[in-house]
C-alpha cells in the first residue's frame, strides 16, 4: 500500500496566471501562494480479486467500475491513463480540508495521485516533472 501526503496551499494573488491559457498570450504571470500545515492523503494499492476485479475509488464519492473509461473522476481516470497502468486499483483520498475550499485540493490531489502511482510502478520522478505532468493532466 502506498500513501502520499501532499500539502494544501493558500493563494494570496495571481491565481490563474500560471496556466498556459494565460501565459501563452501574455508576457508573464505571477502567483504568490504558500503551502500550509494541512494535507491531502492519497492511498493506492492493487485491488483485491475478492472485489470482482473492479476499480474501487473513494473520494467525495465511491466508484466501483470494471473499465477505466467508466471512471467518473477525470483526474483519477487521466492519471491512470497517462501512466498506462493496467492493474485494477483501490484509490482512496482524505484531506484536512474539504473539496472546493479554495486551498488547491484538486491540484494537491493530482500531484499526490501521480506521485503515488509512480511509486506503485516503482518509478521515480523529479519534483519539476511531477508538477509539469500534474498541470498537464489537470
PDB file of C-alpha atoms in Angstrom:
ATOM      1  CA  UNK A   1       0.000   0.000   0.000  1.00  0.00           C
ATOM      2  CA  UNK A   2       1.286   3.433  -0.943  1.00  0.00           C
ATOM      3  CA  UNK A   3       0.221   6.596   0.857  1.00  0.00           C
ATOM      4  CA  UNK A   4       1.208  10.029  -0.399  1.00  0.00           C
ATOM      5  CA  UNK A   5       0.932  13.212   1.663  1.00  0.00           C
ATOM      6  CA  UNK A   6       0.652  16.459  -0.297  1.00  0.00           C
ATOM      7  CA  UNK A   7       0.324  19.916   1.275  1.00  0.00           C
ATOM      8  CA  UNK A   8      -2.609  22.163   0.578  1.00  0.00           C
ATOM      9  CA  UNK A   9      -1.898  25.817  -0.200  1.00  0.00           C
ATOM     10  CA  UNK A  10      -3.310  29.256   0.199  1.00  0.00           C
ATOM     11  CA  UNK A  11      -3.122  31.764  -2.650  1.00  0.00           C
ATOM     12  CA  UNK A  12      -2.642  35.437  -1.963  1.00  0.00           C
ATOM     13  CA  UNK A  13      -2.541  36.806  -5.520  1.00  0.00           C
ATOM     14  CA  UNK A  14      -2.245  35.853  -9.180  1.00  0.00           C
ATOM     15  CA  UNK A  15      -4.333  32.698  -9.270  1.00  0.00           C
ATOM     16  CA  UNK A  16      -4.739  31.575 -12.863  1.00  0.00           C
ATOM     17  CA  UNK A  17      -1.733  33.416 -14.281  1.00  0.00           C
ATOM     18  CA  UNK A  18       0.258  30.180 -14.031  1.00  0.00           C
ATOM     19  CA  UNK A  19      -1.989  28.366 -16.534  1.00  0.00           C
ATOM     20  CA  UNK A  20      -0.839  28.013 -20.149  1.00  0.00           C
ATOM     21  CA  UNK A  21      -4.112  29.539 -21.353  1.00  0.00           C
ATOM     22  CA  UNK A  22      -2.977  32.768 -19.653  1.00  0.00           C
ATOM     23  CA  UNK A  23       0.787  32.903 -20.067  1.00  0.00           C
ATOM     24  CA  UNK A  24       0.789  31.794 -23.720  1.00  0.00           C
ATOM     25  CA  UNK A  25      -0.923  35.063 -24.588  1.00  0.00           C
ATOM     26  CA  UNK A  26       0.729  37.328 -22.017  1.00  0.00           C
ATOM     27  CA  UNK A  27       4.360  38.110 -21.373  1.00  0.00           C
ATOM     28  CA  UNK A  28       4.376  36.660 -17.878  1.00  0.00           C
ATOM     29  CA  UNK A  29       2.301  35.541 -14.950  1.00  0.00           C
ATOM     30  CA  UNK A  30       2.922  35.804 -11.241  1.00  0.00           C
ATOM     31  CA  UNK A  31       1.477  33.863  -8.336  1.00  0.00           C
ATOM     32  CA  UNK A  32       2.008  34.357  -4.635  1.00  0.00           C
ATOM     33  CA  UNK A  33       0.992  31.321  -2.607  1.00  0.00           C
ATOM     34  CA  UNK A  34       2.287  29.204   0.242  1.00  0.00           C
ATOM     35  CA  UNK A  35       1.778  25.665   1.451  1.00  0.00           C
ATOM     36  CA  UNK A  36       0.029  25.330   4.785  1.00  0.00           C
ATOM     37  CA  UNK A  37       0.056  22.782   7.570  1.00  0.00           C
ATOM     38  CA  UNK A  38      -2.920  20.901   6.107  1.00  0.00           C
ATOM     39  CA  UNK A  39      -2.616  17.937   3.796  1.00  0.00           C
ATOM     40  CA  UNK A  40      -4.334  15.711   1.280  1.00  0.00           C
ATOM     41  CA  UNK A  41      -3.600  11.987   1.512  1.00  0.00           C
ATOM     42  CA  UNK A  42      -3.892   9.525  -1.364  1.00  0.00           C
ATOM     43  CA  UNK A  43      -3.798   5.762  -0.849  1.00  0.00           C
ATOM     44  CA  UNK A  44      -3.088   3.449  -3.791  1.00  0.00           C
ATOM     45  CA  UNK A  45      -2.924  -0.333  -3.863  1.00  0.00           C
ATOM     46  CA  UNK A  46      -3.711  -3.106  -6.290  1.00  0.00           C
ATOM     47  CA  UNK A  47      -7.355  -4.042  -5.928  1.00  0.00           C
ATOM     48  CA  UNK A  48      -8.046  -7.466  -4.475  1.00  0.00           C
ATOM     49  CA  UNK A  49      -9.709 -10.004  -6.750  1.00  0.00           C
ATOM     50  CA  UNK A  50     -12.178 -10.548  -3.897  1.00  0.00           C
ATOM     51  CA  UNK A  51     -13.884  -7.372  -5.114  1.00  0.00           C
ATOM     52  CA  UNK A  52     -14.519  -8.753  -8.593  1.00  0.00           C
ATOM     53  CA  UNK A  53     -11.628  -7.129 -10.418  1.00  0.00           C
ATOM     54  CA  UNK A  54     -13.060  -3.644 -10.255  1.00  0.00           C
ATOM     55  CA  UNK A  55     -11.534  -0.261  -9.603  1.00  0.00           C
ATOM     56  CA  UNK A  56     -12.588   0.896  -6.135  1.00  0.00           C
ATOM     57  CA  UNK A  57     -12.316   4.654  -5.800  1.00  0.00           C
ATOM     58  CA  UNK A  58     -13.098   6.529  -2.591  1.00  0.00           C
ATOM     59  CA  UNK A  59     -13.039  10.321  -2.685  1.00  0.00           C
ATOM     60  CA  UNK A  60     -16.069  12.558  -2.087  1.00  0.00           C
ATOM     61  CA  UNK A  61     -17.922   9.738  -3.883  1.00  0.00           C
ATOM     62  CA  UNK A  62     -17.375   5.990  -4.126  1.00  0.00           C
ATOM     63  CA  UNK A  63     -16.985   4.328  -7.501  1.00  0.00           C
ATOM     64  CA  UNK A  64     -16.836   0.614  -8.299  1.00  0.00           C
ATOM     65  CA  UNK A  65     -16.186   0.204 -12.010  1.00  0.00           C
ATOM     66  CA  UNK A  66     -14.707  -2.505 -14.221  1.00  0.00           C
ATOM     67  CA  UNK A  67     -13.401  -0.315 -17.021  1.00  0.00           C
ATOM     68  CA  UNK A  68     -11.110   2.718 -16.958  1.00  0.00           C
ATOM     69  CA  UNK A  69     -13.404   4.608 -19.331  1.00  0.00           C
ATOM     70  CA  UNK A  70     -16.264   4.338 -16.825  1.00  0.00           C
ATOM     71  CA  UNK A  71     -14.379   6.205 -14.076  1.00  0.00           C
ATOM     72  CA  UNK A  72     -16.268   9.447 -13.468  1.00  0.00           C
ATOM     73  CA  UNK A  73     -13.468  11.304 -11.674  1.00  0.00           C
ATOM     74  CA  UNK A  74     -11.445  12.881 -14.508  1.00  0.00           C
ATOM     75  CA  UNK A  75      -8.227  13.299 -12.501  1.00  0.00           C
ATOM     76  CA  UNK A  76      -8.165   9.638 -11.458  1.00  0.00           C
ATOM     77  CA  UNK A  77      -9.075   8.411 -14.940  1.00  0.00           C
ATOM     78  CA  UNK A  78      -6.495  10.571 -16.719  1.00  0.00           C
ATOM     79  CA  UNK A  79      -3.672   9.849 -14.241  1.00  0.00           C
ATOM     80  CA  UNK A  80      -4.165   6.097 -14.689  1.00  0.00           C
ATOM     81  CA  UNK A  81      -4.375   6.513 -18.463  1.00  0.00           C
ATOM     82  CA  UNK A  82      -1.325   8.812 -18.580  1.00  0.00           C
ATOM     83  CA  UNK A  83       0.831   6.290 -16.706  1.00  0.00           C
ATOM     84  CA  UNK A  84      -0.596   3.336 -18.663  1.00  0.00           C
ATOM     85  CA  UNK A  85      -1.420   1.297 -15.565  1.00  0.00           C
ATOM     86  CA  UNK A  86      -3.266  -1.912 -16.426  1.00  0.00           C
ATOM     87  CA  UNK A  87      -3.912  -3.227 -12.910  1.00  0.00           C
ATOM     88  CA  UNK A  88      -7.251  -2.574 -11.251  1.00  0.00           C
ATOM     89  CA  UNK A  89      -6.619  -0.251  -8.309  1.00  0.00           C
ATOM     90  CA  UNK A  90      -8.010   0.846  -4.995  1.00  0.00           C
ATOM     91  CA  UNK A  91      -7.562   4.616  -4.690  1.00  0.00           C
ATOM     92  CA  UNK A  92      -8.727   6.474  -1.605  1.00  0.00           C
ATOM     93  CA  UNK A  93      -8.377  10.079  -0.525  1.00  0.00           C
ATOM     94  CA  UNK A  94      -8.758  12.001   2.694  1.00  0.00           C
ATOM     95  CA  UNK A  95      -7.917  15.612   3.391  1.00  0.00           C
ATOM     96  CA  UNK A  96      -7.610  18.036   6.266  1.00  0.00           C
ATOM     97  CA  UNK A  97      -9.914  20.444   4.372  1.00  0.00           C
ATOM     98  CA  UNK A  98     -12.964  19.843   2.183  1.00  0.00           C
ATOM     99  CA  UNK A  99     -13.005  19.974  -1.603  1.00  0.00           C
ATOM    100  CA  UNK A 100     -13.789  23.414  -3.065  1.00  0.00           C
ATOM    101  CA  UNK A 101     -12.288  25.113  -0.013  1.00  0.00           C
ATOM    102  CA  UNK A 102     -10.001  27.310  -2.116  1.00  0.00           C
ATOM    103  CA  UNK A 103      -6.895  25.576  -0.775  1.00  0.00           C
ATOM    104  CA  UNK A 104      -5.815  23.912  -4.005  1.00  0.00           C
ATOM    105  CA  UNK A 105      -7.183  20.499  -3.100  1.00  0.00           C
ATOM    106  CA  UNK A 106      -7.717  19.418  -6.718  1.00  0.00           C
ATOM    107  CA  UNK A 107      -4.125  20.312  -7.607  1.00  0.00           C
ATOM    108  CA  UNK A 108      -2.845  18.595  -4.464  1.00  0.00           C
ATOM    109  CA  UNK A 109      -4.945  15.570  -5.366  1.00  0.00           C
ATOM    110  CA  UNK A 110      -3.488  15.375  -8.871  1.00  0.00           C
ATOM    111  CA  UNK A 111       0.104  15.764  -7.618  1.00  0.00           C
ATOM    112  CA  UNK A 112      -0.411  13.279  -4.780  1.00  0.00           C
ATOM    113  CA  UNK A 113      -2.100  10.717  -7.016  1.00  0.00           C
ATOM    114  CA  UNK A 114       0.573  10.937  -9.714  1.00  0.00           C
ATOM    115  CA  UNK A 115       3.294  10.622  -7.070  1.00  0.00           C
ATOM    116  CA  UNK A 116       1.626   7.541  -5.559  1.00  0.00           C
ATOM    117  CA  UNK A 117       1.061   5.959  -8.975  1.00  0.00           C
ATOM    118  CA  UNK A 118       4.727   6.434  -9.905  1.00  0.00           C
ATOM    119  CA  UNK A 119       5.679   4.705  -6.643  1.00  0.00           C
ATOM    120  CA  UNK A 120       3.167   1.933  -7.452  1.00  0.00           C
ATOM    121  CA  UNK A 121       5.051   1.408 -10.732  1.00  0.00           C
ATOM    122  CA  UNK A 122       8.407   1.512  -8.867  1.00  0.00           C
ATOM    123  CA  UNK A 123       9.453   4.533 -10.905  1.00  0.00           C
ATOM    124  CA  UNK A 124      10.991   7.752  -9.646  1.00  0.00           C
ATOM    125  CA  UNK A 125      10.101  11.226 -10.877  1.00  0.00           C
ATOM    126  CA  UNK A 126      11.633  14.636 -10.228  1.00  0.00           C
ATOM    127  CA  UNK A 127       9.529  17.244  -8.452  1.00  0.00           C
ATOM    128  CA  UNK A 128       9.690  19.509 -11.501  1.00  0.00           C
ATOM    129  CA  UNK A 129       8.442  16.808 -13.836  1.00  0.00           C
ATOM    130  CA  UNK A 130       5.744  15.834 -11.328  1.00  0.00           C
ATOM    131  CA  UNK A 131       4.493  19.435 -11.290  1.00  0.00           C
ATOM    132  CA  UNK A 132       4.542  19.650 -15.099  1.00  0.00           C
ATOM    133  CA  UNK A 133       2.652  16.391 -15.532  1.00  0.00           C
ATOM    134  CA  UNK A 134       0.058  17.320 -12.909  1.00  0.00           C
ATOM    135  CA  UNK A 135      -0.501  20.668 -14.617  1.00  0.00           C
ATOM    136  CA  UNK A 136      -0.892  18.914 -17.970  1.00  0.00           C
ATOM    137  CA  UNK A 137      -3.425  16.417 -16.587  1.00  0.00           C
ATOM    138  CA  UNK A 138      -5.387  18.889 -14.526  1.00  0.00           C
TER     139      UNK A 138
END
